[in-house]
Coordinates of C-alpha atoms and ligand atoms in Angstrom, one line a residue:
Chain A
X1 CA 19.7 -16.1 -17.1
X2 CA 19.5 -12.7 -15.9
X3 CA 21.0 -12.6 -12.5
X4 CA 19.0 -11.1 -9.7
X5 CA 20.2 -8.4 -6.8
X6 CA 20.3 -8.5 -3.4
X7 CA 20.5 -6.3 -0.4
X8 CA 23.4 -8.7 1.5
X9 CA 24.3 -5.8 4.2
X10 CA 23.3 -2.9 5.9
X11 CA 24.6 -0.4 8.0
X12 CA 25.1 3.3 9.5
X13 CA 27.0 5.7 11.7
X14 CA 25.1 6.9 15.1
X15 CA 22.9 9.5 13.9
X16 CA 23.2 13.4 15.4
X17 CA 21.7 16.6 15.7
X18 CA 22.8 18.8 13.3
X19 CA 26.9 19.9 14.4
X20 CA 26.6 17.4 17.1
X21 CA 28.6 14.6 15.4
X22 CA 32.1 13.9 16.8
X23 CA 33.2 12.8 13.2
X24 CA 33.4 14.3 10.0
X25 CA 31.3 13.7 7.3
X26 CA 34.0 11.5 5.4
X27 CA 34.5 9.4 8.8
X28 CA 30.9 8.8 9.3
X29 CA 30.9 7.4 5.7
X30 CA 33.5 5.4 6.3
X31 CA 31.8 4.1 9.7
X32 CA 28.4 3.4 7.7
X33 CA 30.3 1.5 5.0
X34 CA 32.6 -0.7 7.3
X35 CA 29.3 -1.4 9.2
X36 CA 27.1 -2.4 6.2
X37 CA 30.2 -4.9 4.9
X38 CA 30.5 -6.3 8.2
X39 CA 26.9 -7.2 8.6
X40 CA 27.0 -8.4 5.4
X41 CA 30.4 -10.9 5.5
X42 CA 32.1 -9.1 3.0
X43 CA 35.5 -8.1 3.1
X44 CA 35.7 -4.1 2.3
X45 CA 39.1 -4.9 0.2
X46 CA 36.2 -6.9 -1.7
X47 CA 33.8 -3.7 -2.5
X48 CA 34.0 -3.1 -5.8
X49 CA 31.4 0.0 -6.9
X50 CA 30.5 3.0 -5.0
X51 CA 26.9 4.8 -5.9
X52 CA 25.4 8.2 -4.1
X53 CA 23.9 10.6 -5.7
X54 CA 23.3 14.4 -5.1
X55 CA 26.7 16.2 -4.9
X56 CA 27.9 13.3 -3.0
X57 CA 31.1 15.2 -1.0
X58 CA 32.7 11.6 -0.1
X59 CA 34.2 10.9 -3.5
X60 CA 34.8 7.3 -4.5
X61 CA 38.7 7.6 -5.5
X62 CA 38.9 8.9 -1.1
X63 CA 37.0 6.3 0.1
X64 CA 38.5 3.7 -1.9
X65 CA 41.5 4.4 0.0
X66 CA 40.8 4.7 3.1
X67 CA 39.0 1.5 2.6
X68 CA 41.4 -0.5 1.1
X69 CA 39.6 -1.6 -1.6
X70 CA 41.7 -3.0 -4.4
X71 CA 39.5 -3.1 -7.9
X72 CA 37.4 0.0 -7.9
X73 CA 35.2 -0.9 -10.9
X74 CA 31.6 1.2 -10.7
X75 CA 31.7 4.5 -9.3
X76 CA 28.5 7.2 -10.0
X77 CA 25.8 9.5 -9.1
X78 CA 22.6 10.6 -9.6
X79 CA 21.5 14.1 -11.3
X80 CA 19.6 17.0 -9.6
X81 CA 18.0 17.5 -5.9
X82 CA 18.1 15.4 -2.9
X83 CA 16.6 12.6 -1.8
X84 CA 14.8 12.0 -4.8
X85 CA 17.5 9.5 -6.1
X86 CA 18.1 7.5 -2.6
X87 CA 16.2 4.3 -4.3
X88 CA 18.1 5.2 -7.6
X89 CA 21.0 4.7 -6.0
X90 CA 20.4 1.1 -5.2
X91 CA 18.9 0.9 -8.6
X92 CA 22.3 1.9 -10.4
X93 CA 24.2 -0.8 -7.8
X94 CA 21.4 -3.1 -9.3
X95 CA 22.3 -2.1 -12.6
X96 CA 25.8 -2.8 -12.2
X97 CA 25.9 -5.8 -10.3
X98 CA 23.1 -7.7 -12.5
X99 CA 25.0 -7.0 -15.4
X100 CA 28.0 -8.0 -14.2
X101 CA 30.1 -4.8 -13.8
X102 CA 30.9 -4.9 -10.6
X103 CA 30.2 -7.3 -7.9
X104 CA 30.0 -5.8 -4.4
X105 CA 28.3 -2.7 -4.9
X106 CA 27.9 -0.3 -2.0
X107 CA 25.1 2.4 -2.3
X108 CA 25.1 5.1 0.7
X109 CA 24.6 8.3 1.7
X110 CA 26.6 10.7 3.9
X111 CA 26.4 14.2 5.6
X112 CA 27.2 16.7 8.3
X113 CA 25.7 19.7 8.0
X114 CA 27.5 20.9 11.0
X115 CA 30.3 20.4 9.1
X116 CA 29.5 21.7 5.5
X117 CA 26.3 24.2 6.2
X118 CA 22.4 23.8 5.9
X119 CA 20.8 22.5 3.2
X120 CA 17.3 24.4 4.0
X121 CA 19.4 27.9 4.0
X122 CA 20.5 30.1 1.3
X123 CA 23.4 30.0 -0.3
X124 CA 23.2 33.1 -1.8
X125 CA 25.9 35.5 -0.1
X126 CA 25.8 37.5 -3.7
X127 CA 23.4 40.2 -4.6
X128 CA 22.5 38.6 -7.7
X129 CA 21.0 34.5 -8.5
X130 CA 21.2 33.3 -12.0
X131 CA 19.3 30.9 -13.9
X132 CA 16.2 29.4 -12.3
X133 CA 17.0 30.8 -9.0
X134 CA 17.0 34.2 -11.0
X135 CA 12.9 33.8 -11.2
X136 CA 12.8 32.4 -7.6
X137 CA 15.4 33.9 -4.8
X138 CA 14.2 38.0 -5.8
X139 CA 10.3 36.8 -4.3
X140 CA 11.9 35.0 -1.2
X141 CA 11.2 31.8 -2.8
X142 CA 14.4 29.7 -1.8
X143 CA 14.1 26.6 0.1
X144 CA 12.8 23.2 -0.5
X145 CA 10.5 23.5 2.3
X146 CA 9.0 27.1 0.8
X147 CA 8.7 24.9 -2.7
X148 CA 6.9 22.1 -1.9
X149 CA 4.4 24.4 0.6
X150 CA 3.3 26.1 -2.8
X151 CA 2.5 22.5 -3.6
X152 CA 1.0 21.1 -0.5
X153 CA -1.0 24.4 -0.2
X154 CA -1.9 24.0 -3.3
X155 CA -3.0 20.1 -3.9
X156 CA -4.9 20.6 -0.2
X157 CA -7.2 23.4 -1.8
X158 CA -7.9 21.3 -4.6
X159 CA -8.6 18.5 -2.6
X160 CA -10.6 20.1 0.6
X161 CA -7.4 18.5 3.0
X162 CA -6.8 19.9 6.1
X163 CA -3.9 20.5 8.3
X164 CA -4.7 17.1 10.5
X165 CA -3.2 15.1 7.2
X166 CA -0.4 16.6 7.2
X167 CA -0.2 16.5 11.6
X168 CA -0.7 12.9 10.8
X169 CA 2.1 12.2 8.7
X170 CA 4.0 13.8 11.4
X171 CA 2.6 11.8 14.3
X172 CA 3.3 9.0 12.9
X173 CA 7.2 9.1 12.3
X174 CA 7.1 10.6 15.7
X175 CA 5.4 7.7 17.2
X176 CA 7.8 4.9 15.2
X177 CA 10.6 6.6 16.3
X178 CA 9.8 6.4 19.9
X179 CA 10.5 2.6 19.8
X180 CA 13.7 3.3 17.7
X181 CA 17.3 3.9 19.9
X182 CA 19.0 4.8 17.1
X183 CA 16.6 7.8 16.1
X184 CA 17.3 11.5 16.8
X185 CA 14.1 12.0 17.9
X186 CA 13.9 8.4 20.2
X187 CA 12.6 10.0 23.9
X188 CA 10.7 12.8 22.4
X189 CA 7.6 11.9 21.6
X190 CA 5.2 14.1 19.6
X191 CA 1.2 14.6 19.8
X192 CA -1.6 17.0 18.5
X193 CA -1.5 19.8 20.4
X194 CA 2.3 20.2 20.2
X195 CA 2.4 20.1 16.3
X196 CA -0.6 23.0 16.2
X197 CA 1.3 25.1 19.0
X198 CA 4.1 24.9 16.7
X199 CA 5.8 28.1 14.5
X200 CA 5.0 27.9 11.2
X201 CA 8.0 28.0 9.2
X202 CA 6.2 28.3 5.6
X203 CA 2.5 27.9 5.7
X204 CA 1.0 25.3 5.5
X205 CA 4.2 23.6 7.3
X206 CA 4.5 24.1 11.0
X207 CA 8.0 23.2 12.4
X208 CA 7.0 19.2 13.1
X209 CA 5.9 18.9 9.1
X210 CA 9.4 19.5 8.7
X211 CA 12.6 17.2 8.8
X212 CA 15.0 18.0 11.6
X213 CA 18.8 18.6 10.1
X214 CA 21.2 15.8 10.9
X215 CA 24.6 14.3 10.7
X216 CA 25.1 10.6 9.9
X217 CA 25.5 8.0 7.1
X218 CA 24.1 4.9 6.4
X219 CA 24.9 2.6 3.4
X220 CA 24.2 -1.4 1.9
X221 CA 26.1 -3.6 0.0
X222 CA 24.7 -5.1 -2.4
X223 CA 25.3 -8.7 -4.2
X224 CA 24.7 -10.9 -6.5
X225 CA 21.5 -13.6 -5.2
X226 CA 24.0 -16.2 -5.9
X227 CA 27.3 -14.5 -4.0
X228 CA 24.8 -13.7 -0.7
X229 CA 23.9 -17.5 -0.5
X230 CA 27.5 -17.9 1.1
X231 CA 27.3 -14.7 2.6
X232 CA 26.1 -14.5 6.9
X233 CA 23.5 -12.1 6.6
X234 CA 19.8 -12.5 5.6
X235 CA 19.7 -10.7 2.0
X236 CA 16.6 -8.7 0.7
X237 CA 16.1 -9.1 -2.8
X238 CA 15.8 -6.2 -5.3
X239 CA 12.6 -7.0 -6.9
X240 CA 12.1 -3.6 -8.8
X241 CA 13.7 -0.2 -8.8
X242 CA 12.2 3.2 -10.5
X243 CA 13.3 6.1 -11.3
X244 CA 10.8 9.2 -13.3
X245 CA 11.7 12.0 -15.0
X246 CA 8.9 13.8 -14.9
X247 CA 8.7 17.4 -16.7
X248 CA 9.4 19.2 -13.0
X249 CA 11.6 20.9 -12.1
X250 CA 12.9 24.1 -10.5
X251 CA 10.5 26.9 -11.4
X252 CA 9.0 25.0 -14.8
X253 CA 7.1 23.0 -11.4
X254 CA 4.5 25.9 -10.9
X255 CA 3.2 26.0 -14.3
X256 CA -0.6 25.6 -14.0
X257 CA -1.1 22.1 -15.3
X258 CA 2.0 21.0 -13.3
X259 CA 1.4 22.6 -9.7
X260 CA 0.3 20.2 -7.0
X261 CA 2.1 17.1 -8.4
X262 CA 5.0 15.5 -7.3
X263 CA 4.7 13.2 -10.3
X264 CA 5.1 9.9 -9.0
X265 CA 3.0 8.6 -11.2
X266 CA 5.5 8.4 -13.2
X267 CA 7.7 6.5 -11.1
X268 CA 4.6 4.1 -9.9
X269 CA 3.8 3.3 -13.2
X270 CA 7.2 1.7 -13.4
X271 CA 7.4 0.1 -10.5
X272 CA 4.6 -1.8 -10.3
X273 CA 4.7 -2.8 -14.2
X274 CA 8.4 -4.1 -13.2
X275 CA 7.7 -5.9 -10.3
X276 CA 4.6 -7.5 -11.6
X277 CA 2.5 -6.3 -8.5
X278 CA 0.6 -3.6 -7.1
X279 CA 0.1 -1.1 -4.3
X280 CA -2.3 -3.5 -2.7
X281 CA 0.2 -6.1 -2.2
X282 CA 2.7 -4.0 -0.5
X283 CA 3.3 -4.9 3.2
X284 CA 5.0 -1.9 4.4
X285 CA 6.5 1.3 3.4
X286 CA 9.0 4.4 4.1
X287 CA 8.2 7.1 1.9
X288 CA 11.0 10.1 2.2
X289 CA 9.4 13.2 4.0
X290 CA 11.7 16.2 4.4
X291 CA 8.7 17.8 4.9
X292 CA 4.8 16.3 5.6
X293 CA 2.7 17.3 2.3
X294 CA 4.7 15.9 -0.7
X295 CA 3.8 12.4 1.1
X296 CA 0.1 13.2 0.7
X297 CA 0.4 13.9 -2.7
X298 CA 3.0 10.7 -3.1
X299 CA 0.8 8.2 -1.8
X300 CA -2.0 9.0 -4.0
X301 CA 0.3 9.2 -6.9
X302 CA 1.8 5.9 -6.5
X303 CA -2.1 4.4 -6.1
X304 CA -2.7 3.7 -2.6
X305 CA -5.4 6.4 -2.5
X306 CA -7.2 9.0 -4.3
X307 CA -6.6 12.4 -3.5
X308 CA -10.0 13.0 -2.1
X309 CA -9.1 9.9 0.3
X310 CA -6.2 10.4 1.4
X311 CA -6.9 12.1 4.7
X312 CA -9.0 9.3 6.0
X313 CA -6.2 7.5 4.8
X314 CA -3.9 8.7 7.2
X315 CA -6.5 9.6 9.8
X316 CA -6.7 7.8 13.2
X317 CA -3.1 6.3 13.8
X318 CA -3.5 4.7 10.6
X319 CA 0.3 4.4 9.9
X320 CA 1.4 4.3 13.8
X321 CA 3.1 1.2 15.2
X322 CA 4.0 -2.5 13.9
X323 CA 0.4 -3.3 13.7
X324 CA -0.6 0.0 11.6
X325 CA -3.5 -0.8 8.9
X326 CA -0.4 0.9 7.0
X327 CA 2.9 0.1 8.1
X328 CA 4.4 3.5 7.5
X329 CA 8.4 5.1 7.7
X330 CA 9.0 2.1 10.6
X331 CA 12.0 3.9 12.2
X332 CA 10.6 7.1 12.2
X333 CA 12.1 8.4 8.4
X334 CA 13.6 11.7 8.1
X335 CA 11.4 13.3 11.0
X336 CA 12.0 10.7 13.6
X337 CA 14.3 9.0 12.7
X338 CA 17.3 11.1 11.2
X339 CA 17.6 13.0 7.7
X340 CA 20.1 11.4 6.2
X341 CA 18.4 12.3 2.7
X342 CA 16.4 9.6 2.8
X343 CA 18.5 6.6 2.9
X344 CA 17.8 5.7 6.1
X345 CA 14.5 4.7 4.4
X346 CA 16.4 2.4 2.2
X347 CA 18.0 0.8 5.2
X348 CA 14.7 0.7 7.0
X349 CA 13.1 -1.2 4.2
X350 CA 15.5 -3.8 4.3
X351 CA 15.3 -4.6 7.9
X352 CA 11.7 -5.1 7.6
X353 CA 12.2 -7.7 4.8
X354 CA 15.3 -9.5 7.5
X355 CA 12.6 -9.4 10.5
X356 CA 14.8 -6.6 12.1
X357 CA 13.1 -3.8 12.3
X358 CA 12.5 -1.8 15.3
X359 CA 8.5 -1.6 14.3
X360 CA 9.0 -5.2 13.1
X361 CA 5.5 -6.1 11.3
X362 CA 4.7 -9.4 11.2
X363 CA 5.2 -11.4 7.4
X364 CA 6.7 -8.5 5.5
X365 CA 7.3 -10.5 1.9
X366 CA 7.0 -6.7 0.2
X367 CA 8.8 -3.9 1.1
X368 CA 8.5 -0.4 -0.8
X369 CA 10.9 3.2 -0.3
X370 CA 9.4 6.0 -2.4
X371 CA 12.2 8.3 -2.3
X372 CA 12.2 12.3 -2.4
X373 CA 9.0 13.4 -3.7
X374 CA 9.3 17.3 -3.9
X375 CA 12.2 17.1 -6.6
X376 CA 12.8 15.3 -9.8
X377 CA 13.6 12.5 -10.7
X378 CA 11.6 10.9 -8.3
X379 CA 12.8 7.1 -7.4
X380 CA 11.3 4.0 -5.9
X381 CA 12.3 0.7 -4.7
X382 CA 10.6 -2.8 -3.9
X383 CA 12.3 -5.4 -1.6
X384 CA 11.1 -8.6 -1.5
X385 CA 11.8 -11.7 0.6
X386 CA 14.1 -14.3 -1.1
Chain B
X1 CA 11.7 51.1 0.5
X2 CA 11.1 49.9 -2.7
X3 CA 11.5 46.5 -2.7
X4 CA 8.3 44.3 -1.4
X5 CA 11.5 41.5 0.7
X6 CA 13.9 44.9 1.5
X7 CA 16.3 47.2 -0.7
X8 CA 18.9 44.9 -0.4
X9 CA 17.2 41.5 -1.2
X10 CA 19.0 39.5 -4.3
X11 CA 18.3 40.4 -7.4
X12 CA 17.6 38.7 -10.7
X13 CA 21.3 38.5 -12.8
X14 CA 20.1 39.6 -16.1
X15 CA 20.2 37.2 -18.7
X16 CA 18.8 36.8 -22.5
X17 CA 16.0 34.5 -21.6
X18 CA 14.8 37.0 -18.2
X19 CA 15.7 40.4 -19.3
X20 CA 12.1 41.0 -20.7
X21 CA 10.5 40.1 -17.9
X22 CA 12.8 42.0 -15.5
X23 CA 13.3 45.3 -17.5
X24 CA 10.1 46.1 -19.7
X25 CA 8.1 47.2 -17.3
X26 CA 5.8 45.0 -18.6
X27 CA 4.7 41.0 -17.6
X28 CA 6.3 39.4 -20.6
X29 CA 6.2 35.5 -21.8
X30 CA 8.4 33.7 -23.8
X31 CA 6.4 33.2 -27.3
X32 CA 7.5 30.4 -30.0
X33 CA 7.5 31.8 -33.3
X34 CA 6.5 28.8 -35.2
X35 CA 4.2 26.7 -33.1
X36 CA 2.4 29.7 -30.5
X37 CA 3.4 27.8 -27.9
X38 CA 3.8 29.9 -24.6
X39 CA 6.4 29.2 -21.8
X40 CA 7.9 29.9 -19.0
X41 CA 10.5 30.2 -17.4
X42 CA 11.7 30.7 -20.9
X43 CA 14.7 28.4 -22.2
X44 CA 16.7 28.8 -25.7
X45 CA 14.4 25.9 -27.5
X46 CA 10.8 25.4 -27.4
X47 CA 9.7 22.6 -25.5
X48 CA 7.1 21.8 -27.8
X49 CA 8.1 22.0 -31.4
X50 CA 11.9 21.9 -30.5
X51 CA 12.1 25.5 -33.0
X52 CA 15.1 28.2 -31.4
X53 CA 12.7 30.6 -33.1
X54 CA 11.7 32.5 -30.4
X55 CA 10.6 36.0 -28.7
X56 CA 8.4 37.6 -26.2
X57 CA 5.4 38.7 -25.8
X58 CA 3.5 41.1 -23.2
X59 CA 0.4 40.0 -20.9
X60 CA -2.4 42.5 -19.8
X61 CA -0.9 41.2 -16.4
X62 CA -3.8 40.0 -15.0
X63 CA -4.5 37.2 -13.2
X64 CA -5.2 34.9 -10.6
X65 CA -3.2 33.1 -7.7
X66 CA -2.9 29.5 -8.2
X67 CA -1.3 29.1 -4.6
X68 CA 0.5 30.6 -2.0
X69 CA 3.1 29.9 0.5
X70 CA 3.5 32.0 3.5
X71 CA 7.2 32.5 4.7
X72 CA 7.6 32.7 8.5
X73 CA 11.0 31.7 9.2
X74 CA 13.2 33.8 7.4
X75 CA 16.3 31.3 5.2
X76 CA 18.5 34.1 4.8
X77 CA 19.1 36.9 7.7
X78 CA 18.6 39.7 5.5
X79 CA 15.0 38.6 5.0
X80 CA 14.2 38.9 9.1
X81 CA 12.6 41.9 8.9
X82 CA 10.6 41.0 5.9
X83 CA 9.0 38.0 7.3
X84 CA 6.1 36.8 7.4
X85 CA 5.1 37.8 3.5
X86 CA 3.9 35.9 0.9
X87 CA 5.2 34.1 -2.1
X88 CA 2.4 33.3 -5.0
X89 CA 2.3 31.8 -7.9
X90 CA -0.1 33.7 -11.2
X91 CA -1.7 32.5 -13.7
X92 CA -1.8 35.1 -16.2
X93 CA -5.2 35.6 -18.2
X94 CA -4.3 35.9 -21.7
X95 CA -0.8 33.2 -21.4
X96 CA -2.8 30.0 -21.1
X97 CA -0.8 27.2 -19.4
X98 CA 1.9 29.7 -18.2
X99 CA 2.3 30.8 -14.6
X100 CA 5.0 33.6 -12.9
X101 CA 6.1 34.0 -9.0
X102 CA 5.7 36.8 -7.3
X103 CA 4.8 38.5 -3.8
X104 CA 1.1 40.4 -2.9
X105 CA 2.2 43.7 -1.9
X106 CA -1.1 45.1 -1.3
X107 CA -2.7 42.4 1.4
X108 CA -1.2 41.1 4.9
X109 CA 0.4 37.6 3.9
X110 CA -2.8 35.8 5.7
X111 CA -5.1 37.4 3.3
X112 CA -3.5 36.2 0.6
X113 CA -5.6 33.1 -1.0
X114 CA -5.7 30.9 -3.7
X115 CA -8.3 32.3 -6.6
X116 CA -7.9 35.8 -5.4
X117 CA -7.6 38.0 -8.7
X118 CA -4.4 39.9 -8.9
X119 CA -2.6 42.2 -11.5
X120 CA 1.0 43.3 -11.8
X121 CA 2.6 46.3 -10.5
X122 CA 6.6 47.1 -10.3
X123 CA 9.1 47.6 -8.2
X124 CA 12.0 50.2 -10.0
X125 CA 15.3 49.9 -9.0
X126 CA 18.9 49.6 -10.8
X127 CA 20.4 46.5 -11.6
X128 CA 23.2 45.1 -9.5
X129 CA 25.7 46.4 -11.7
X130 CA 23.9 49.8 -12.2
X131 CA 23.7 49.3 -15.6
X132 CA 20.3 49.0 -16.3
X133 CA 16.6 49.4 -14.2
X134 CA 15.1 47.1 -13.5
X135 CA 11.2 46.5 -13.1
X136 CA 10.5 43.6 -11.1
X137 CA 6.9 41.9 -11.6
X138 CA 4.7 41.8 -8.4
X139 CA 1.0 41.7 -7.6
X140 CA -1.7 43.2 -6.0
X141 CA -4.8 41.6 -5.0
X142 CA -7.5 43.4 -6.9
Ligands
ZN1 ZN1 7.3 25.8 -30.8

């Protein structure tokens, strides 16, 4: 019988301001890690896979020494972008620990950008860029938050959205995040009038349609079904995990037929068809939002809404609080919360399916991540109760 | 000034696949010689018959914007000054499925709307090495 995956533990560093932590990137790893073993029961000399994805600095060799773990046996990383492969990550610790390759696999994310520089600035101290930046950085055209603008403006002319959508989105990680101690933004609460008054920093994104910059980690373990049984904590079962290539990337994205997407159709498509449900059985989801728009075009992709629907979608404090009509990025997600490139999401989820949430909803059986749309491979995840 | 972002603003490093469309003065495409299929940014196979068979080919570099961004906060100091402009993306007329980035030179950066018909002009300025000019693609709004 094939064996079936759990999320036994989860855990994270405190989360910081950007260049506010007191520990270094490789420490707040560690810190994440020690804390999703311990809330799982699992010895760390027991962890036996490591999975990140993105340029991961933290390498697995490092950590499996400073962790004392004693059978390193499953140790990768995604391709390309960000926080598009936070659910992939858990899907290649599902992948290894279903077929038996490793046992104990811990998935996690780490950074300090006080410590190792911005993401959202260029790199570029040369006066040249090659290869697809070569078409981009001569226009100005560097950031993520610059790319996926072209997109949001793009999919909100086609669809007749206007800026409130995208305020929405906003309010509501602001609003989760206010019942959330652990989020950056916890004690600064957001409304209306404060988003418009905000600077634009590309248009259509004003400054709160955009992810602040933080330091932290966070990180599960995860198990077989039959290993968590003996285990303390309350596991969340993988039920399905999705990742889509779709055809964009870098500048190849603003081709005519492309522009607008995020193609998480893609990714839906095989997410639902795993898990043998759909979007209307889902109780409540993070979806990753370094900046406001890509969600839009995300949720409609994945088929909770048309694109023409989508702003009465969001509309009226439709995702705010435990009793939203749809429980939306509980702890606040990269804008409330803290961006730590999405996996905070993954950690989120899980906590909703353990009844521990912060914006606890009442019954979650089904609990979705839709990671990163604004790069491919997009990736998703469904949690389920056991 | 002859750069739209600043005199000093990165440059394209010239390469096989973007020299045409940095150099010739012209807006050039990447053309597959067996299937016709257009594309861009061009790579060394085509993406739809798979043939290395390949050239460009020069637009009448007109078109129309498919969408715009407007910078305001400037990711790189050097761009400060050049803040707020526009970044667009063109669909060119007679390259059918193909689309360039660019800047509008010729409209404040809150003028500059999706639809609006464009056409090419250039900016002229050596390469980084000083080997060879360069004649970067950019639009005005027509
Ligand atoms: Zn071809």
């Amino acid at each position: 019988m094939k064996k079936q995956a759990v999320i036994a533990g989860v855990g994270e560093s405190s989360y910081h301001v950007r260049g506010r932590s007191p520990d270094s990137e490789f420490q707040l790893a560690c810190t994440a890690i020690r804390n999703a073993a311990e809330d799982a029961g699992i010895a760390l000399a027991d962890i036996d896979g490591f999975v990140s994805y993105n340029d991961q600095r933290n390498d697995p060799l490092r950590l499996a020494r400073a962790l004392g773990i004693r059978d390193l046996r499953w140790a990768v990383q995604s391709w390309a972008g960000g926080g598009n492969n936070a659910a992939h990550a858990v899907q290649m610790a599902d992948a290894a620990v279903c077929a038996g390759y490793a046992e104990n696999v811990v998935a996690f994310r780490a950074l300090a950008q006080g410590q190792f520089g911005r993401f959202g600035q260029s790199r570029g101290g040369g006066r040249t860029m090659d290869g697809d930046m070569a078409w981009k950085a001569p226009y100005g055209l560097l950031s993520p938050a610059q790319e996926c603008a072209l997109h949001t403006a793009r999919f909100m002319h086609d669809h007749g959205i206007s800026q409130e959508a995208l305020c929405d989105i906003s309010l509501a990680c602001y609003a989760n995040a206010q019942r959330n101690p652990r989020a950056v933004r916890y004690g600064q609460p957001l409304d209306r009038e404060k988003y418009h008054a905000s600077r634009w920093i590309v248009e259509p994104f004003h400054l709160y349609d955009c992810c602040p910059e933080n330091d932290g980690a966070s990180a599960v373990v995860v198990t077989t079904a039959e290993r968590a049984r003996d285990l303390k904590s309350k596991p969340a079962a993988i039920l399905a995990c999705a990742q889509g290539l779709g055809p964009m990337y870098g500048s190849s994205a603003f081709q005519p037929r492309w522009i607008g997407r995020m193609y998480y159709d893609n990714v839906g498509r095989s997410l639902w068809e795993r898990a043998g449900v759909g979007p209307d059985d889902v109780d409540v989801a993070q979806f990753y939002e370094n900046f406001t728009g890509p969600v839009l075009i995300s949720l409609c992709e994945m088929g909770f809404c048309k694109p023409d629907e989508v702003e009465a979608f969001v509309a009226n404090g439709a995702l705010e609080g435990p009793d939203a009509r749809f429980p939306f990025n509980t702890s606040g997600g990269n804008i409330g919360e803290a961006y730590i490139h999405g996996f905070e999401l993954v950690v989120e989820a899980a906590r909703q399916i353990r009844g521990e949430s912060t914006c606890q909803i009442a019954d979650a059986e089904l609990s979705l991540v839709v990671s990163g749309p604004g790069y491919a491979p997009g990736s998703a995840l469904l949690l389920a109760k056991t | 000034m002859t750069r739209h972002l600043g005199d000093d603003w990165v440059l394209p490093e010239l390469s096989d696949l973007n020299r045409p469309f940095f150099t010739s003065g012209q807006v050039q495409v990447q053309v597959c010689d067996d299937c016709g299929v257009l594309q861009q940014p061009p790579d060394e196979i085509c993406g739809s018959c798979q043939s290395t068979k390949l050239s460009f080919r020069a637009t009448s570099g007109e078109g129309s914007i498919e969408s715009v961004a407007v910078v305001h906060q400037a990711v790189h100091p050097a761009l400060k000054d050049a803040c707020p402009y526009a970044v667009v993306v063109v669909s060119l007329d007679d390259a059918p499925g193909v689309s360039v980035i660019g800047n509008v030179l010729n409209r404040d950066p809150g003028e500059v709307a999706i639809g609006q018909r464009v056409r090419a002009c250039f900016e002229t300025c050596p390469s980084a090495d000083g080997e060879e000019t360069l004649k970067i693609p950019q639009w005005e709004v027509v």
